[in-house]
Short mmCIF file of C-alpha atoms in Angstrom, two decimals:
data_model
loop_
_atom_site.label_atom_id
_atom_site.label_comp_id
_atom_site.label_asym_id
_atom_site.label_seq_id
_atom_site.Cartn_x
_atom_site.Cartn_y
_atom_site.Cartn_z
CA UNK A 2 -17.86 -0.79 22.31
CA UNK A 3 -14.80 -2.74 23.50
CA UNK A 4 -17.00 -5.45 24.95
CA UNK A 5 -19.17 -5.68 21.82
CA UNK A 6 -16.10 -6.05 19.60
CA UNK A 7 -14.63 -8.61 22.03
CA UNK A 8 -17.82 -10.67 22.02
CA UNK A 9 -18.10 -10.53 18.23
CA UNK A 10 -14.54 -11.71 17.56
CA UNK A 11 -14.64 -14.41 20.24
CA UNK A 12 -18.05 -15.72 19.14
CA UNK A 13 -17.11 -16.00 15.47
CA UNK A 14 -13.66 -17.44 16.26
CA UNK A 15 -15.21 -20.25 18.27
CA UNK A 16 -17.93 -20.74 15.65
CA UNK A 17 -15.18 -21.26 13.02
CA UNK A 18 -13.30 -23.63 15.33
CA UNK A 19 -10.16 -21.47 15.34
CA UNK A 20 -7.64 -20.97 18.10
CA UNK A 21 -6.39 -17.46 18.87
CA UNK A 22 -3.07 -18.44 17.31
CA UNK A 23 -4.76 -19.58 14.07
CA UNK A 24 -6.79 -16.38 13.87
CA UNK A 25 -3.77 -14.17 14.47
CA UNK A 26 -1.59 -15.74 11.75
CA UNK A 27 -0.82 -13.24 9.01
CA UNK A 28 -2.65 -10.45 10.84
CA UNK A 29 -1.14 -9.62 14.23
CA UNK A 30 0.44 -11.11 17.35
CA UNK A 31 -1.58 -13.72 19.23
CA UNK A 32 -1.41 -11.53 22.30
CA UNK A 33 -3.39 -8.82 20.51
CA UNK A 34 -6.25 -11.29 19.86
CA UNK A 35 -6.19 -12.20 23.53
CA UNK A 36 -6.41 -8.53 24.57
CA UNK A 37 -9.20 -7.84 22.07
CA UNK A 38 -11.26 -10.78 23.37
CA UNK A 39 -10.72 -9.63 26.98
CA UNK A 40 -12.08 -6.21 25.94
CA UNK A 41 -8.82 -4.52 26.88
CA UNK A 42 -8.35 -2.84 23.50
CA UNK A 43 -10.30 -1.97 20.37
CA UNK A 44 -8.33 -3.10 17.30
CA UNK A 45 -7.17 -0.64 14.67
CA UNK A 46 -9.30 -0.50 11.51
CA UNK A 47 -6.88 -2.54 9.39
CA UNK A 48 -6.55 -5.31 12.00
CA UNK A 49 -10.29 -5.32 12.67
CA UNK A 50 -11.20 -5.74 9.02
CA UNK A 51 -8.54 -8.40 8.51
CA UNK A 52 -10.05 -10.35 11.41
CA UNK A 53 -13.66 -10.07 10.26
CA UNK A 54 -12.70 -11.08 6.73
CA UNK A 55 -10.89 -14.14 8.04
CA UNK A 56 -13.87 -15.00 10.25
CA UNK A 57 -16.42 -14.16 7.52
CA UNK A 58 -18.40 -11.94 9.88
CA UNK A 59 -21.73 -10.55 8.68
CA UNK A 60 -21.10 -6.89 7.81
CA UNK A 61 -24.48 -5.83 9.22
CA UNK A 62 -23.27 -6.83 12.66
CA UNK A 63 -20.10 -4.83 12.15
CA UNK A 64 -21.96 -1.67 11.16
CA UNK A 65 -24.04 -1.72 14.33
CA UNK A 66 -21.11 -1.87 16.76
CA UNK A 67 -18.05 -0.37 15.08
CA UNK A 68 -18.16 3.11 13.58
CA UNK A 69 -15.41 3.54 11.01
CA UNK A 70 -16.65 6.75 9.41
CA UNK A 71 -14.13 9.57 9.56
CA UNK A 72 -15.37 13.01 10.49
CA UNK A 73 -16.97 15.07 7.74
CA UNK A 74 -13.71 16.95 7.27
CA UNK A 75 -11.13 14.20 7.50
CA UNK A 76 -10.85 12.59 4.06
CA UNK A 77 -7.13 12.07 4.54
CA UNK A 78 -7.08 10.88 8.13
CA UNK A 79 -4.23 8.73 9.40
CA UNK A 80 -6.53 5.70 9.32
CA UNK A 81 -7.40 6.17 5.65
CA UNK A 82 -3.78 6.97 4.85
CA UNK A 83 -2.65 3.72 6.52
CA UNK A 84 -5.16 1.69 4.52
CA UNK A 85 -3.99 3.35 1.31
CA UNK A 86 -0.31 2.67 1.94
CA UNK A 87 -1.00 -0.88 3.13
CA UNK A 88 -3.03 -1.44 -0.07
CA UNK A 89 -6.03 -2.65 1.91
CA UNK A 90 -8.40 -1.74 -0.91
CA UNK A 91 -11.32 -3.75 0.39
CA UNK A 92 -11.46 -1.82 3.66
CA UNK A 93 -10.74 1.46 1.89
CA UNK A 94 -13.70 0.80 -0.42
CA UNK A 95 -15.98 0.20 2.55
CA UNK A 96 -14.95 3.44 4.21
CA UNK A 97 -15.11 5.61 1.09
CA UNK A 98 -18.58 4.38 0.16
CA UNK A 99 -19.83 5.12 3.68
CA UNK A 100 -18.51 8.66 4.03
CA UNK A 101 -21.08 11.35 4.77
CA UNK A 102 -20.15 13.77 2.00
CA UNK A 103 -23.01 16.28 2.34
CA UNK A 104 -20.85 18.98 3.89
CA UNK A 105 -17.60 18.23 2.06
CA UNK A 106 -15.69 21.00 0.34
CA UNK A 107 -14.77 20.81 -3.36
CA UNK A 108 -11.26 19.69 -2.45
CA UNK A 109 -12.57 16.94 -0.18
CA UNK A 110 -14.91 15.71 -2.91
CA UNK A 111 -11.95 15.58 -5.30
CA UNK A 112 -10.08 13.47 -2.74
CA UNK A 113 -13.02 11.06 -2.69
CA UNK A 114 -12.84 10.92 -6.49
CA UNK A 115 -9.14 10.09 -6.23
CA UNK A 116 -9.81 7.24 -3.80
CA UNK A 117 -12.50 5.92 -6.13
CA UNK A 118 -10.08 6.05 -9.07
CA UNK A 119 -7.55 4.02 -7.07
CA UNK A 120 -10.26 1.50 -6.25
CA UNK A 121 -11.45 1.37 -9.88
CA UNK A 122 -8.03 0.02 -10.79
CA UNK A 123 -6.85 -1.98 -7.78
CA UNK A 124 -10.16 -3.24 -6.39
CA UNK A 125 -12.30 -3.53 -9.54
CA UNK A 126 -9.50 -4.03 -12.13
CA UNK A 127 -10.96 -1.36 -14.43
CA UNK A 128 -8.03 0.46 -16.06
CA UNK A 129 -10.08 2.62 -18.44
CA UNK A 130 -12.44 3.92 -15.77
CA UNK A 131 -9.55 4.62 -13.40
CA UNK A 132 -7.53 6.39 -16.10
CA UNK A 133 -10.41 8.63 -17.20
CA UNK A 134 -11.27 9.60 -13.63
CA UNK A 135 -7.63 10.42 -12.84
CA UNK A 136 -7.08 12.38 -16.06
CA UNK A 137 -10.11 14.56 -15.27
CA UNK A 138 -8.77 15.06 -11.75
CA UNK A 139 -5.42 16.34 -13.04
CA UNK A 140 -7.27 19.33 -14.50
CA UNK A 141 -9.72 19.75 -11.63
CA UNK A 142 -7.01 19.67 -8.96
CA UNK A 143 -4.88 22.50 -10.35
CA UNK A 144 -5.81 24.67 -7.36
CA UNK A 145 -4.95 21.85 -4.96
CA UNK A 146 -1.26 21.05 -5.63
CA UNK A 147 -0.91 18.30 -3.01
CA UNK A 148 -3.83 16.36 -4.42
CA UNK A 149 -2.57 16.91 -7.97
CA UNK A 150 0.77 15.31 -7.05
CA UNK A 151 -1.04 12.25 -5.72
CA UNK A 152 -3.20 12.04 -8.85
CA UNK A 153 -0.20 12.30 -11.20
CA UNK A 154 1.68 9.65 -9.20
CA UNK A 155 -1.35 7.35 -9.38
CA UNK A 156 -1.54 7.81 -13.13
CA UNK A 157 2.13 6.88 -13.41
CA UNK A 158 1.55 3.76 -11.35
CA UNK A 159 -1.50 2.51 -13.23
CA UNK A 160 0.21 3.03 -16.59
CA UNK A 161 3.16 1.09 -15.23
CA UNK A 162 0.74 -1.64 -14.20
CA UNK A 163 -0.42 -1.77 -17.82
CA UNK A 164 3.24 -1.94 -18.97
CA UNK A 165 3.03 1.43 -20.75
CA UNK A 166 6.30 2.60 -19.23
CA UNK A 167 6.80 5.65 -21.44
CA UNK A 168 3.44 7.11 -20.41
CA UNK A 169 4.12 6.17 -16.80
CA UNK A 170 7.45 7.98 -16.84
CA UNK A 171 5.94 11.14 -18.32
CA UNK A 172 3.55 11.43 -15.36
CA UNK A 173 6.19 10.59 -12.78
CA UNK A 174 8.59 13.16 -14.20
CA UNK A 175 5.90 15.82 -13.75
CA UNK A 176 5.95 14.99 -10.06
CA UNK A 177 9.73 14.73 -9.63
CA UNK A 178 10.53 18.44 -9.06
CA UNK A 179 7.80 18.69 -6.39
CA UNK A 180 7.57 15.29 -4.69
CA UNK A 181 9.13 16.53 -1.45
CA UNK A 182 6.58 19.34 -1.10
CA UNK A 183 4.07 17.02 0.61
CA UNK A 184 6.49 16.51 3.50
CA UNK A 185 5.22 12.93 3.83
CA UNK A 186 7.89 10.24 3.99
CA UNK A 187 5.61 7.33 3.02
CA UNK A 188 4.56 9.17 -0.12
CA UNK A 189 8.17 10.13 -0.96
CA UNK A 190 9.39 6.54 -0.60
CA UNK A 191 6.55 5.14 -2.69
CA UNK A 192 7.12 7.75 -5.37
CA UNK A 193 10.85 7.03 -5.53
CA UNK A 194 10.41 3.27 -5.77
CA UNK A 195 7.81 3.81 -8.53
CA UNK A 196 10.24 5.99 -10.45
CA UNK A 197 13.00 3.43 -9.91
CA UNK A 198 10.79 0.60 -11.20
CA UNK A 199 9.80 2.62 -14.23
CA UNK A 200 13.43 3.29 -15.18
CA UNK A 201 14.23 -0.37 -14.55
CA UNK A 202 11.54 -1.53 -16.96
CA UNK A 203 12.88 0.99 -19.47
CA UNK A 204 16.32 -0.64 -19.10
CA UNK A 205 17.93 2.42 -17.50
CA UNK A 206 19.49 0.68 -14.52
CA UNK A 207 21.68 3.65 -13.61
CA UNK A 208 18.69 5.89 -12.88
CA UNK A 209 16.76 2.97 -11.39
CA UNK A 210 19.58 2.39 -8.91
CA UNK A 211 19.89 6.10 -8.13
CA UNK A 212 16.23 6.62 -7.17
CA UNK A 213 15.93 3.31 -5.36
CA UNK A 214 19.04 4.15 -3.32
CA UNK A 215 17.56 7.58 -2.47
CA UNK A 216 14.50 5.90 -1.02
CA UNK A 217 16.52 3.16 0.68
CA UNK A 218 18.84 5.65 2.38
CA UNK A 219 15.87 7.69 3.60
CA UNK A 220 14.07 4.63 5.00
CA UNK A 221 17.23 3.59 6.86
CA UNK A 222 17.77 7.14 8.11
CA UNK A 223 14.26 7.10 9.58
CA UNK A 224 14.93 3.62 11.06
CA UNK A 225 11.75 2.36 9.43
CA UNK A 226 10.83 -1.07 8.09
CA UNK A 227 8.16 0.43 5.82
CA UNK A 228 8.95 -0.57 2.21
CA UNK A 229 12.44 -1.70 3.25
CA UNK A 230 11.90 -5.26 2.06
CA UNK A 231 10.52 -4.11 -1.31
CA UNK A 232 13.33 -1.58 -1.76
CA UNK A 233 15.94 -4.26 -1.10
CA UNK A 234 14.17 -6.54 -3.58
CA UNK A 235 14.22 -3.74 -6.16
CA UNK A 236 17.92 -3.28 -5.46
CA UNK A 237 18.38 -7.02 -6.02
CA UNK A 238 16.76 -6.85 -9.44
CA UNK A 239 18.88 -3.89 -10.49
CA UNK A 240 22.11 -5.56 -9.36
CA UNK A 241 21.12 -8.76 -11.15
CA UNK A 242 20.39 -6.84 -14.34
CA UNK A 243 23.86 -5.25 -14.10
CA UNK A 244 25.45 -8.70 -13.75
CA UNK A 245 26.46 -8.25 -10.10
CA UNK A 246 25.14 -11.65 -9.08
CA UNK A 247 26.90 -12.12 -5.73
CA UNK A 248 25.88 -8.63 -4.57
CA UNK A 249 22.34 -9.32 -5.79
CA UNK A 250 22.22 -12.63 -3.89
CA UNK A 251 23.37 -10.98 -0.64
CA UNK A 252 20.85 -8.16 -1.03
CA UNK A 253 18.10 -10.67 -1.71
CA UNK A 254 18.95 -12.43 1.57
CA UNK A 255 18.47 -9.15 3.41
CA UNK A 256 15.18 -8.58 1.61
CA UNK A 257 13.88 -12.00 2.69
CA UNK A 258 14.66 -11.30 6.34
CA UNK A 259 12.87 -7.94 6.29
CA UNK A 260 9.85 -9.28 4.37
CA UNK A 261 9.54 -12.04 6.98
CA UNK A 262 9.53 -9.43 9.74
CA UNK A 263 6.93 -7.40 7.84
CA UNK A 264 4.82 -10.52 7.29
CA UNK A 265 4.68 -9.54 3.61
CA UNK A 266 4.18 -13.04 2.26
CA UNK A 267 3.15 -12.06 -1.27
CA UNK A 268 6.33 -10.10 -1.97
CA UNK A 269 8.40 -12.63 0.01
CA UNK A 270 7.30 -15.38 -2.37
CA UNK A 271 8.61 -13.29 -5.27
CA UNK A 272 11.88 -12.77 -3.39
CA UNK A 273 12.20 -16.50 -2.66
CA UNK A 274 11.82 -17.32 -6.35
CA UNK A 275 14.45 -14.73 -7.27
CA UNK A 276 16.76 -15.99 -4.54
CA UNK A 277 16.61 -19.55 -5.87
CA UNK A 278 17.32 -18.28 -9.39
CA UNK A 279 20.29 -16.23 -8.18
CA UNK A 280 21.74 -19.18 -6.28
CA UNK A 281 21.77 -21.22 -9.49
CA UNK A 282 23.31 -18.41 -11.52
CA UNK A 283 26.03 -17.76 -8.94
CA UNK A 284 26.82 -21.47 -8.77
CA UNK A 285 27.02 -21.72 -12.55
CA UNK A 286 29.28 -18.67 -12.69
CA UNK A 287 31.66 -20.23 -10.17
#
């Protein structure tokens, strides 16, 4: 399979008139493209799909050479988990719709429903369909507490996306006493930043700062870059709201550095805009 993947990527790259450097930009290091094309490695799912999207590869060719289906009993594999946390909803949709669900347990089928609810909102922009599916899952997942926590957190996040912060908070507060029970740091950090954002939008900067700092301290303790840029940006917004402009400006600088390292251009653009605004406000204050 390594050689088939190598030939596919190399053929389409040359067909599009791209250099390895151009193809790698925003996806991975150039050296990884070189190793893929020399058939030394098979790319991870997220890198592979980012490459074929950029190259506009025919999906029928992909299906014949690259199996991405998890095992029948692996609906929360590391690969799917990574796609979920990286918000790669296009690839997640492809995988979920190609799962062989014939032998799935009830719990596994509920997990599939949860993924589909996430995709209803983030991939298809259908709030009502997502909300209804998730609300049904809250009841159905009572015997599966880990899944129920994920469902409640998702409900909080989609209500926050619709700017219904009171409803969002009610769901997130249901999770708060139990959020550590999953023993999954990525989930804990995402939950805490969601709770922080919700309190921020509700103008409770004290609680927003508290929960954001909890997540930030944990990320630093684990020496991870995951979410660090976004957490620092959240911290910037809270400090700005509290009138601590110099502290906010310095924190925003740190956020920009981390977001550059993470290659998170979308959030970095938001941070750049905020940084420029803070520079003006600090200058005016002086």
